[in-house]
XYZ file of C-alpha atoms in Angstrom:
687
model
C -56.692 -4.696 47.702
C -58.316 -7.490 49.639
C -54.934 -8.965 50.415
C -53.830 -5.943 52.023
C -57.450 -5.867 54.814
C -56.844 -9.436 55.148
C -53.100 -8.778 56.157
C -54.527 -5.349 58.150
C -56.759 -7.806 60.201
C -54.707 -10.331 60.750
C -53.105 -10.653 64.484
C -49.673 -10.691 64.889
C -48.390 -14.295 64.795
C -50.428 -14.874 61.958
C -48.388 -11.572 60.240
C -44.914 -12.724 61.577
C -45.706 -16.582 59.917
C -47.273 -14.907 56.349
C -43.518 -13.126 56.631
C -41.038 -16.063 57.016
C -43.724 -17.803 54.694
C -43.033 -15.391 51.954
C -39.263 -14.465 52.906
C -38.473 -18.446 52.305
C -40.128 -18.807 48.649
C -38.309 -15.488 47.909
C -34.673 -16.466 48.902
C -36.041 -20.233 47.846
C -36.551 -18.767 44.271
C -33.690 -16.428 44.395
C -31.301 -19.231 45.245
C -33.170 -21.503 42.275
C -32.551 -18.340 39.698
C -29.109 -18.756 40.152
C -27.895 -21.903 40.402
C -30.171 -22.005 37.098
C -27.903 -19.077 36.073
C -24.844 -20.957 36.595
C -25.967 -23.275 34.849
C -27.140 -21.773 31.885
C -23.352 -20.369 32.283
C -22.186 -22.982 32.511
C -23.974 -24.761 28.816
C -23.016 -21.991 27.602
C -19.656 -22.666 27.770
C -16.573 -20.352 27.510
C -17.762 -17.157 25.036
C -15.677 -16.423 22.862
C -12.647 -14.179 23.192
C -12.757 -11.244 19.884
C -10.284 -9.016 20.756
C -9.265 -6.108 17.934
C -5.719 -6.868 17.868
C -2.791 -4.803 15.337
C -1.829 -7.808 12.600
C 1.618 -8.266 11.810
C 3.853 -8.707 8.481
C 7.188 -10.303 9.324
C 10.002 -10.371 6.337
C 11.829 -13.570 5.483
C 14.585 -12.937 8.259
C 12.300 -12.457 11.101
C 11.931 -8.631 10.760
C 8.779 -6.165 11.395
C 8.103 -5.110 7.542
C 4.613 -4.059 8.670
C 1.616 -4.135 10.904
C -2.281 -3.322 10.557
C -4.292 -1.479 13.246
C -7.543 -0.702 13.833
C -7.907 3.134 13.351
C -5.097 3.910 15.284
C -5.226 1.571 17.645
C -2.043 -0.332 18.601
C -2.564 -3.673 20.512
C -0.781 -6.835 20.442
C -1.009 -9.945 22.898
C 1.489 -11.239 24.735
C 1.608 -14.018 27.034
C 1.591 -13.916 30.767
C 4.941 -15.062 30.716
C 6.587 -12.605 28.826
C 4.994 -9.173 31.381
C 6.865 -8.253 34.164
C 6.879 -9.110 37.346
C 5.978 -6.089 38.719
C 3.711 -4.896 36.403
C 1.106 -7.976 37.459
C 1.944 -7.188 41.212
C 1.027 -3.332 41.188
C -1.749 -3.649 39.366
C -3.525 -6.459 41.281
C -2.549 -4.411 44.494
C -4.432 -1.779 42.506
C -7.220 -3.253 40.751
C -8.067 -6.205 42.681
C -5.959 -7.679 45.823
C -7.961 -10.535 46.086
C -7.923 -11.773 42.762
C -7.261 -15.373 42.799
C -8.753 -15.955 45.667
C -12.372 -14.890 44.889
C -15.152 -16.501 42.142
C -15.782 -13.107 39.944
C -17.257 -11.015 42.251
C -15.351 -9.309 45.789
C -18.328 -9.117 47.739
C -16.658 -7.759 51.049
C -15.210 -4.844 48.598
C -18.422 -4.403 47.040
C -20.930 -3.319 50.468
C -17.527 -1.349 51.987
C -18.213 0.938 48.379
C -21.701 0.723 49.242
C -20.809 2.297 52.598
C -18.272 4.924 51.144
C -20.844 6.207 49.049
C -23.556 6.028 51.504
C -21.438 8.022 53.883
C -20.064 10.527 50.689
C -23.519 10.840 49.133
C -22.089 9.918 46.155
C -20.462 6.875 44.248
C -16.600 7.450 45.646
C -15.453 4.621 45.316
C -16.050 0.845 42.550
C -15.779 -2.420 43.160
C -15.181 -4.420 39.881
C -12.672 -7.277 39.990
C -10.399 -7.271 36.925
C -12.561 -10.326 35.738
C -15.584 -7.846 35.549
C -13.853 -5.243 34.451
C -11.970 -7.564 31.320
C -16.104 -8.752 30.616
C -16.523 -5.453 30.487
C -13.637 -4.051 27.641
C -14.689 -7.743 25.455
C -18.285 -7.565 25.421
C -20.082 -4.753 26.929
C -20.273 -0.885 26.496
C -19.463 1.691 29.081
C -22.865 2.758 30.058
C -24.166 2.727 33.997
C -27.625 1.075 33.457
C -28.704 -1.987 35.156
C -29.147 -4.000 32.176
C -25.461 -3.085 31.092
C -24.836 -4.472 34.983
C -26.416 -7.537 34.629
C -24.602 -9.058 31.540
C -21.222 -7.880 33.134
C -22.115 -10.327 36.181
C -23.059 -13.191 33.251
C -20.357 -13.220 31.444
C -17.912 -12.578 34.247
C -19.336 -15.701 35.521
C -18.842 -17.554 32.131
C -15.167 -16.016 32.513
C -14.810 -17.367 35.265
C -15.828 -21.419 35.341
C -14.229 -21.462 31.366
C -11.121 -19.644 31.916
C -8.512 -19.737 34.559
C -7.510 -17.076 36.149
C -3.990 -15.990 34.741
C -5.836 -16.830 31.874
C -8.186 -14.412 32.600
C -5.249 -11.822 34.464
C -3.296 -12.668 31.268
C -6.287 -11.736 28.522
C -7.387 -8.398 31.450
C -3.336 -7.158 30.991
C -4.048 -7.033 26.402
C -6.937 -5.372 26.589
C -7.223 -2.574 29.080
C -7.043 0.942 27.625
C -3.673 2.471 28.817
C -4.412 5.430 26.623
C -3.262 7.351 23.550
C -4.256 4.746 21.405
C -2.535 1.832 23.529
C -4.869 -1.093 24.425
C -2.653 -3.989 26.287
C 0.629 -3.263 28.516
C 2.583 -4.315 25.157
C 1.599 -1.769 23.185
C 1.526 0.857 26.104
C 5.549 -0.422 26.954
C 5.813 0.533 23.352
C 4.354 3.478 23.255
C 4.989 5.237 27.033
C 8.921 3.557 26.837
C 9.792 2.157 23.944
C 10.999 -1.276 25.075
C 8.713 -4.234 25.525
C 6.766 -5.561 28.445
C 9.603 -8.124 30.068
C 11.833 -5.334 30.598
C 9.910 -2.917 32.469
C 11.824 -1.571 35.967
C 9.505 -1.482 38.459
C 9.425 2.629 38.487
C 8.053 1.851 34.340
C 5.416 -0.618 35.447
C 3.895 0.611 38.824
C 3.456 3.730 36.615
C 1.455 2.085 34.108
C -0.304 0.344 36.331
C -1.831 3.635 37.850
C -3.119 4.520 33.973
C -6.310 2.279 33.377
C -8.111 3.858 35.982
C -8.134 6.919 34.095
C -6.191 7.695 30.598
C -6.308 10.712 30.716
C -6.286 12.403 34.043
C -3.239 9.724 35.128
C -1.233 9.465 32.094
C 2.429 11.148 32.466
C 2.508 12.572 29.175
C -0.906 14.514 30.106
C -0.343 15.330 33.720
C 2.567 13.971 35.370
C 1.926 15.279 38.823
C -1.426 12.999 38.975
C 0.455 10.103 37.524
C 3.101 10.101 40.555
C 0.875 10.612 43.086
C -1.124 7.383 41.965
C 2.768 5.562 41.096
C 3.601 6.680 44.813
C 0.021 5.219 46.463
C 0.284 2.031 43.873
C 3.896 0.937 45.492
C 2.369 1.707 49.061
C -0.374 -0.774 48.276
C 2.258 -3.301 47.202
C 4.510 -2.354 50.461
C 1.702 -3.588 52.683
C 1.441 -6.945 49.652
C 5.093 -7.698 51.141
C 5.609 -7.879 46.919
C 8.271 -5.052 47.695
C 10.328 -3.567 50.867
C 8.814 -0.481 52.130
C 11.652 1.519 51.768
C 12.484 0.966 48.281
C 8.649 3.728 47.472
C 10.717 6.877 48.399
C 13.536 5.617 45.645
C 10.697 4.290 42.971
C 9.194 7.411 43.315
C 12.430 10.010 42.695
C 13.143 8.157 39.525
C 13.113 10.145 36.394
C 11.612 8.570 33.689
C 11.955 9.073 29.947
C 8.992 8.995 27.724
C 9.338 8.238 23.933
C 5.833 8.019 22.504
C 7.207 5.624 19.974
C 3.812 5.377 17.965
C 4.308 8.583 16.727
C 7.660 8.526 15.141
C 7.061 7.699 11.569
C 8.338 3.680 10.695
C 9.356 4.131 6.566
C 6.306 1.641 4.725
C 8.436 -1.487 3.612
C 7.769 -2.654 0.331
C 4.245 -1.715 -0.364
C 3.969 -3.174 -3.374
C 4.875 -6.453 -1.837
C 1.960 -6.383 0.635
C 0.082 -5.105 -1.648
C 0.681 -9.181 -3.013
C 0.700 -10.651 0.723
C -2.584 -9.290 1.432
C -3.834 -10.418 -2.313
C -3.299 -13.711 -1.430
C -4.582 -13.214 2.469
C -7.845 -12.501 0.702
C -7.946 -14.615 -2.981
C -6.047 -17.564 -2.049
C -6.372 -17.928 1.421
C -9.890 -17.247 1.870
C -9.268 -14.725 5.093
C -11.714 -12.357 5.645
C -10.628 -8.466 5.889
C -12.110 -8.594 9.123
C -9.646 -10.782 10.332
C -6.700 -9.844 8.588
C -6.780 -6.181 9.881
C -8.108 -6.685 13.291
C -7.653 -10.383 13.941
C -4.170 -9.797 15.324
C -2.688 -12.257 12.988
C 1.302 -13.131 12.551
C 2.176 -13.076 8.747
C 5.548 -14.695 8.217
C 6.099 -13.912 4.630
C 8.825 -14.167 2.165
C 10.650 -10.758 1.533
C 14.466 -10.269 1.578
C 14.966 -6.860 2.936
C 18.160 -6.685 1.043
C 17.212 -7.728 -2.049
C 14.059 -5.720 -2.037
C 16.170 -2.767 -1.341
C 18.805 -3.413 -3.879
C 15.182 -3.222 -5.898
C 14.049 -0.256 -4.816
C 17.182 1.909 -5.035
C 18.130 0.067 -8.922
C 15.288 1.082 -9.918
C 15.653 4.512 -8.374
C 18.767 5.368 -9.418
C 18.352 3.885 -13.277
C 15.150 6.164 -13.952
C 15.469 9.591 -14.639
C 13.391 11.520 -12.190
C 11.384 13.484 -14.150
C 10.256 10.344 -16.475
C 6.833 9.389 -15.784
C 7.584 5.703 -17.237
C 6.731 2.926 -15.302
C 8.259 -0.706 -14.166
C 7.657 -3.072 -11.890
C 10.284 -6.199 -11.149
C 9.815 -9.863 -9.859
C 12.209 -11.427 -8.228
C 11.415 -14.769 -6.523
C 14.082 -18.241 -5.763
C 13.067 -20.896 -9.000
C 14.453 -23.537 -6.552
C 10.924 -23.477 -4.194
C 9.264 -20.535 -5.353
C 9.841 -17.698 -2.899
C 9.173 -14.448 -3.526
C 12.647 -12.550 -2.634
C 11.245 -8.556 -3.753
C 8.445 -7.242 -5.368
C 7.718 -3.242 -7.248
C 5.094 -2.725 -8.712
C 5.424 1.289 -9.572
C 8.072 3.931 -8.781
C 5.349 5.164 -6.096
C 2.853 3.429 -4.160
C 1.868 6.455 -2.610
C 1.394 8.037 -6.089
C -0.259 4.766 -7.952
C -1.102 1.975 -6.217
C -2.052 -0.204 -8.922
C 0.330 -3.171 -8.989
C 1.850 -3.437 -12.543
C 3.738 -6.642 -10.909
C 0.223 -8.946 -10.610
C -1.964 -6.736 -12.568
C -0.526 -5.684 -15.629
C -0.129 -7.163 -18.356
C 1.789 -6.761 -21.286
C 3.247 -7.914 -24.042
C 6.308 -9.747 -24.004
C 7.715 -9.185 -27.084
C 11.152 -11.640 -27.799
C 11.171 -12.923 -24.092
C 8.499 -15.630 -24.986
C 11.221 -17.497 -27.596
C 12.650 -19.419 -25.487
C 9.539 -21.490 -25.474
C 9.327 -22.041 -28.682
C 13.243 -22.805 -28.679
C 12.205 -25.797 -26.231
C 9.652 -26.427 -28.371
C 11.150 -26.966 -31.229
C 13.950 -29.145 -28.860
C 11.147 -31.756 -28.721
C 10.559 -31.492 -31.865
C 14.379 -32.431 -33.508
C 16.037 -29.402 -33.422
C 19.142 -28.842 -31.759
C 21.522 -25.967 -30.676
C 22.944 -26.100 -34.412
C 19.822 -26.003 -36.340
C 20.148 -24.112 -39.757
C 17.392 -21.439 -41.238
C 18.377 -19.052 -43.407
C 17.653 -14.908 -41.800
C 16.255 -13.181 -44.716
C 13.298 -10.761 -45.568
C 10.960 -13.027 -45.760
C 7.287 -12.542 -46.258
C 5.020 -15.265 -45.537
C 1.369 -16.495 -47.224
C -1.468 -17.389 -44.567
C -3.456 -20.344 -44.951
C -6.023 -18.342 -46.228
C -4.282 -17.618 -49.895
C -4.922 -13.907 -48.546
C -2.933 -12.042 -45.605
C 0.111 -11.612 -45.741
C 2.860 -11.288 -42.879
C 5.949 -9.571 -42.824
C 8.111 -9.831 -39.904
C 11.004 -7.760 -39.084
C 14.067 -8.032 -37.432
C 15.392 -5.168 -35.397
C 16.552 -2.411 -37.680
C 16.553 -4.354 -40.652
C 19.868 -6.493 -39.984
C 19.687 -10.072 -41.600
C 22.457 -12.428 -41.572
C 21.603 -13.142 -45.707
C 22.618 -16.626 -44.336
C 22.154 -19.741 -42.961
C 21.832 -19.086 -38.697
C 21.997 -22.193 -36.076
C 19.627 -21.543 -33.129
C 21.699 -20.481 -31.013
C 22.802 -17.619 -32.864
C 18.658 -17.005 -32.977
C 18.329 -16.594 -29.822
C 21.218 -14.545 -28.639
C 20.942 -11.982 -31.395
C 16.888 -12.430 -30.781
C 15.526 -13.306 -34.790
C 12.216 -13.019 -35.743
C 12.744 -14.952 -39.654
C 14.252 -17.594 -37.653
C 11.624 -17.833 -35.067
C 8.224 -17.250 -37.256
C 9.797 -20.181 -39.584
C 10.010 -22.110 -36.583
C 6.413 -21.254 -35.208
C 5.107 -21.973 -38.559
C 6.836 -25.215 -39.426
C 6.249 -26.863 -35.648
C 2.598 -25.525 -35.956
C 1.516 -22.606 -33.247
C -0.541 -24.394 -30.976
C 2.486 -26.139 -29.865
C 4.003 -22.907 -29.057
C 0.530 -22.608 -26.913
C 0.180 -26.266 -25.426
C 4.288 -25.466 -24.466
C 3.289 -22.689 -22.799
C 1.024 -23.767 -20.469
C 3.424 -26.300 -19.330
C 5.422 -23.613 -17.771
C 2.655 -22.274 -15.689
C 1.326 -19.125 -18.218
C -2.304 -18.956 -18.209
C -2.865 -15.663 -20.192
C -4.718 -16.485 -22.931
C -2.937 -17.256 -25.734
C -3.829 -17.541 -29.926
C -1.964 -20.063 -32.095
C -0.971 -17.388 -34.501
C 2.441 -16.979 -35.751
C 3.579 -13.550 -34.081
C 2.855 -16.093 -30.855
C 6.408 -16.922 -31.638
C 7.385 -12.822 -31.495
C 5.096 -12.383 -28.022
C 2.268 -10.824 -29.468
C -0.262 -11.710 -26.686
C 0.208 -9.942 -23.371
C 0.976 -11.171 -20.352
C 1.974 -10.451 -16.313
C 5.361 -9.939 -14.496
C 5.082 -12.589 -12.348
C 3.900 -14.784 -14.746
C 6.993 -14.626 -16.717
C 9.227 -14.370 -14.314
C 7.955 -18.086 -12.706
C 7.934 -19.199 -16.337
C 11.635 -18.798 -16.939
C 11.951 -20.454 -13.276
C 11.217 -23.862 -15.317
C 14.379 -23.101 -17.043
C 16.379 -22.059 -14.057
C 14.688 -25.242 -12.095
C 15.773 -28.332 -14.257
C 12.495 -28.297 -15.385
C 10.387 -28.228 -12.765
C 7.511 -26.226 -11.812
C 7.043 -24.448 -8.606
C 4.565 -21.443 -7.389
C 4.693 -18.187 -6.393
C 4.946 -18.240 -2.996
C 4.337 -14.665 -0.671
C 3.376 -16.171 2.678
C 4.942 -19.096 4.291
C 3.586 -18.939 8.269
C 0.644 -17.687 9.354
C -0.213 -17.779 13.288
C -1.966 -16.049 16.314
C -1.296 -13.834 18.526
C -0.312 -16.766 20.836
C 1.577 -18.381 17.931
C -1.014 -21.315 17.394
C -0.271 -22.292 13.421
C -3.243 -21.570 11.404
C -1.468 -21.933 8.596
C 1.946 -23.393 7.169
C 2.784 -23.231 3.141
C 3.900 -26.436 1.606
C 6.584 -26.829 -0.395
C 6.146 -29.056 -3.602
C 7.282 -28.309 -7.490
C 6.595 -30.490 -10.152
C 8.627 -31.678 -12.989
C 6.383 -29.716 -16.296
C 9.412 -30.137 -19.472
C 12.588 -32.473 -19.341
C 15.451 -32.153 -17.073
C 17.867 -32.131 -20.259
C 16.347 -30.355 -22.300
C 15.692 -27.849 -19.720
C 19.717 -27.195 -19.517
C 20.036 -27.044 -23.285
C 18.034 -23.722 -22.738
C 20.041 -22.411 -19.516
C 22.674 -22.626 -22.117
C 20.922 -21.077 -25.051
C 20.429 -18.413 -22.969
C 23.594 -17.737 -21.444
C 24.271 -17.102 -25.073
C 22.907 -14.044 -24.999
C 25.649 -12.235 -23.467
C 28.183 -14.384 -25.094
C 29.675 -12.105 -27.789
C 31.137 -15.234 -30.266
C 27.554 -16.651 -30.925
C 27.907 -14.077 -33.789
C 30.356 -11.752 -35.771
C 27.919 -9.165 -37.999
C 25.447 -8.023 -34.839
C 25.830 -7.760 -31.146
C 23.720 -10.600 -29.034
C 21.526 -8.620 -26.687
C 22.259 -8.677 -24.297
C 26.015 -7.314 -25.042
C 25.134 -3.460 -23.456
C 24.991 -5.659 -19.812
C 27.588 -8.822 -20.507
C 29.891 -6.230 -18.820
C 27.824 -6.342 -15.173
C 27.729 -10.265 -14.757
C 29.924 -11.699 -12.427
C 28.652 -14.969 -12.335
C 26.370 -17.543 -14.860
C 23.712 -16.122 -15.660
C 21.128 -16.436 -18.655
C 18.581 -14.612 -19.967
C 16.380 -13.254 -22.752
C 15.497 -9.343 -23.536
C 12.730 -8.778 -25.420
C 11.269 -5.487 -26.505
C 7.872 -4.015 -28.898
C 7.317 -0.587 -29.832
C 5.376 -0.078 -25.970
C 7.548 -2.534 -23.894
C 10.332 -3.069 -22.914
C 11.420 -6.291 -21.295
C 14.482 -8.446 -19.454
C 13.958 -11.912 -17.469
C 16.570 -14.068 -16.817
C 18.069 -15.939 -14.056
C 20.980 -17.461 -12.063
C 19.926 -20.663 -10.627
C 19.254 -19.544 -6.705
C 17.305 -16.014 -8.288
C 14.995 -15.719 -11.278
C 13.937 -11.971 -11.837
C 11.902 -9.966 -14.427
C 11.845 -6.337 -15.197
C 9.636 -4.698 -17.647
C 9.055 -0.941 -18.649
C 7.019 0.929 -20.323
C 4.271 3.436 -19.920
C 1.126 3.181 -18.079
C -1.310 4.917 -20.960
C 0.581 2.360 -23.453
C 2.388 5.409 -25.806
C 4.831 4.148 -27.532
C 8.770 4.165 -25.741
C 10.580 7.690 -26.149
C 14.312 7.082 -27.142
C 16.934 4.238 -26.222
C 17.082 5.402 -22.601
C 13.216 3.956 -22.708
C 13.895 0.565 -24.086
C 17.195 0.197 -22.219
C 16.288 0.603 -18.204
C 14.762 -2.661 -18.219
C 18.031 -4.772 -19.104
C 20.309 -2.191 -17.139
C 18.040 -2.530 -13.946
C 17.857 -6.520 -14.149
C 21.763 -6.880 -14.061
C 21.981 -3.575 -11.684
C 19.845 -5.492 -9.497
C 20.778 -9.521 -9.778
C 24.550 -8.520 -9.015
C 23.392 -6.448 -5.671
C 21.161 -8.850 -4.537
C 23.481 -11.502 -5.099
C 26.448 -9.508 -3.931
C 28.379 -11.801 -1.308
C 26.542 -14.779 -1.455
C 28.217 -18.146 -3.217
C 28.187 -18.154 -6.722
C 26.527 -21.177 -7.862
C 27.519 -22.908 -11.743
C 23.998 -24.510 -13.428
C 23.733 -28.379 -12.780
C 24.739 -30.650 -15.717
C 22.490 -33.408 -16.030
C 23.681 -36.934 -17.212
C 22.033 -37.195 -19.929
C 23.738 -33.729 -21.481
C 27.008 -33.797 -23.322
C 29.904 -30.696 -23.732
C 30.614 -30.443 -27.086
C 33.376 -28.000 -28.518
C 32.114 -26.081 -31.344
C 32.141 -23.027 -33.951
C 29.667 -21.208 -32.802
C 29.654 -19.540 -36.571
C 28.222 -22.059 -38.155
C 27.121 -25.063 -35.053
C 29.730 -27.649 -35.930
C 32.342 -29.627 -34.510
C 35.460 -27.080 -34.129
C 38.853 -27.927 -35.214
C 42.657 -26.553 -34.668
C 41.887 -23.886 -37.976
C 38.784 -22.600 -36.418
C 39.451 -18.591 -35.275
C 36.718 -19.267 -32.502
C 34.897 -21.983 -30.684
C 32.231 -22.499 -27.852
C 31.976 -24.917 -25.623
C 27.772 -25.399 -26.143
C 25.461 -28.661 -24.745
C 23.108 -30.955 -26.505
C 21.528 -33.952 -25.841
C 24.110 -37.399 -25.704
C 23.265 -38.248 -28.913
C 22.104 -35.580 -30.779
C 25.258 -33.431 -30.295
C 27.112 -32.315 -33.981
C 29.122 -34.886 -36.178
C 29.968 -32.799 -39.007
C 33.730 -30.615 -38.607
C 33.781 -27.142 -39.445
C 35.935 -27.170 -43.092
C 35.323 -23.555 -44.236
C 39.197 -22.708 -42.770
C 40.811 -25.161 -44.540
C 40.741 -29.066 -43.842
C 43.102 -29.609 -41.079
C 45.698 -33.080 -40.451
C 43.906 -33.283 -36.862
C 40.369 -33.513 -39.125
C 41.599 -35.447 -42.397
C 43.052 -38.127 -38.951
C 40.364 -38.294 -37.198
C 37.940 -39.066 -40.419
C 40.212 -41.834 -41.823
C 39.825 -43.063 -38.195
C 36.156 -42.887 -38.680
C 36.424 -44.593 -42.476
C 38.684 -47.788 -40.906
C 35.660 -48.420 -38.412
C 33.445 -48.561 -41.015
C 34.689 -52.386 -42.288
C 35.546 -53.828 -46.104
C 32.062 -53.533 -47.045
C 30.943 -50.610 -46.103
C 34.337 -48.653 -46.964
C 33.648 -50.790 -51.100
C 30.066 -49.739 -50.840
C 29.812 -46.823 -49.283
C 26.508 -45.403 -50.963
């Protein structure tokens, strides 16, 4: 009160001096505040442009296989150079003519808007620049409080001070809402016209440019009449700016547009179990959080081969009868680099998203035997090593426990068989005898070399696949044989970029030599024998039911337990594992249940590699080919009714000739030559 009394009693000249003084102080304070605001904006640096964007997954051939959007919000980011020039001109013309001339605020336009509002007695004209709208879309809500307006102004300053005009315009066009769940010009172009944003016509561009002012009012799908009126306003404004000729307005407005509403078309889900594996890889192996995956606009490039995936799904669908509730899993990968080409984790993802290919673990049965026989090769065995196959009861180390394994359908040779025959026939007696002779712990160590990470017990029955493993795990392990002894880990993702193409992750391929190359090739020959009827004459080899499907060199092994049926095998460029069984672990019902895995494997391998180059397994220098009698593993003679070319490490090949069919002249001559080479002393004292 005292101040006002003094002011009231002051002279006119005193009042004028006081007003000038306080005016200068206030103006100075405002200027200093504004300078301080500018300094603060500069010191804080560029605001992070955290725009929710749709993440896209691509197959190995570049085709889009899936995407993750934000609760129905489709968001894609395009560089400015990939946006139609007419759309850019239309947007600037109608939203912010002075965009390239101002520093975030168009004060002339603000003054004009204030006058217009005063005349109308209400808010009738907006004055927000493109930068202000972009700031609002990025960081703020759309409420109309003074606090929000101040924040908008501050973010506008920060954007203008730290980003170029083109960067701001690009951001605006990629974030503005065009209605119907479409954020950004690419999403809008796809939704309304089914095309990319750089393929728009002038009519389409001018129509889209009018929607952001009020998507509910100016969407041509909701109200084409309103949309057409706004389109004409935009075209007129563009003609005034000189970006189009005035004579084009009528022609463009009268052009009939077709709206496709692309996002409403249901796109078939591609390889849902494979996508599930990709998500697990992103989170578990690459430590990318869920928000980045769902909203980060990532571009995830995967190893999926669409053709192979289609063959896998089609084969399973057509091989298993519809009314069966049996389940299956399939994994196919390139053993040379680990790329997973196809993956099926069950018969219906919508009914059961449980991914049996990577989550389930089941007893592999005889598919585990190749690791045993590789161990045997390391300890002096060859393909010709004989062991007697007959019903056998094994007494365990405790002196009390007895173990009596059986062969399928109780079929035994009751004679000596070779290791090649034992693998081809899946003889359990030979396998358990070998495991006990070598020591079960050696098999555990070998399996770990191949990449088996599941818990294994060093027990006699491990040779028969008594401990559970995963489908992906076992398939990867077989890939070591196919790849000459090098182990490659499964790869689902080759590269990840952000929405602008900046590489965030790129897989580095590497393989590790974990087993001997020569022995790996010998094992491949042994596994090819599972399809070779020459190896036995008293019962069928395990691959006899499918060998007529195979048209190229392949190797593999089937396996079964009362509850599980397996087939794992490979060609030089593809290794595939198939499991079939029931989720509740019930026993397989009949011959159909037990035969599914082999038939699915064979049909898939042939279909997946159709029209691909037929490759042979590469023989290392340390391996030699020998013609033998496959019934006894000895060198074949002209008297042998059946012969087979088998492979051995050099120095381990058989030297004894088969004499079961009489001693031929050929053998006599060879024995005489061998005798002469001994020299006089050795011939006399052969003992």
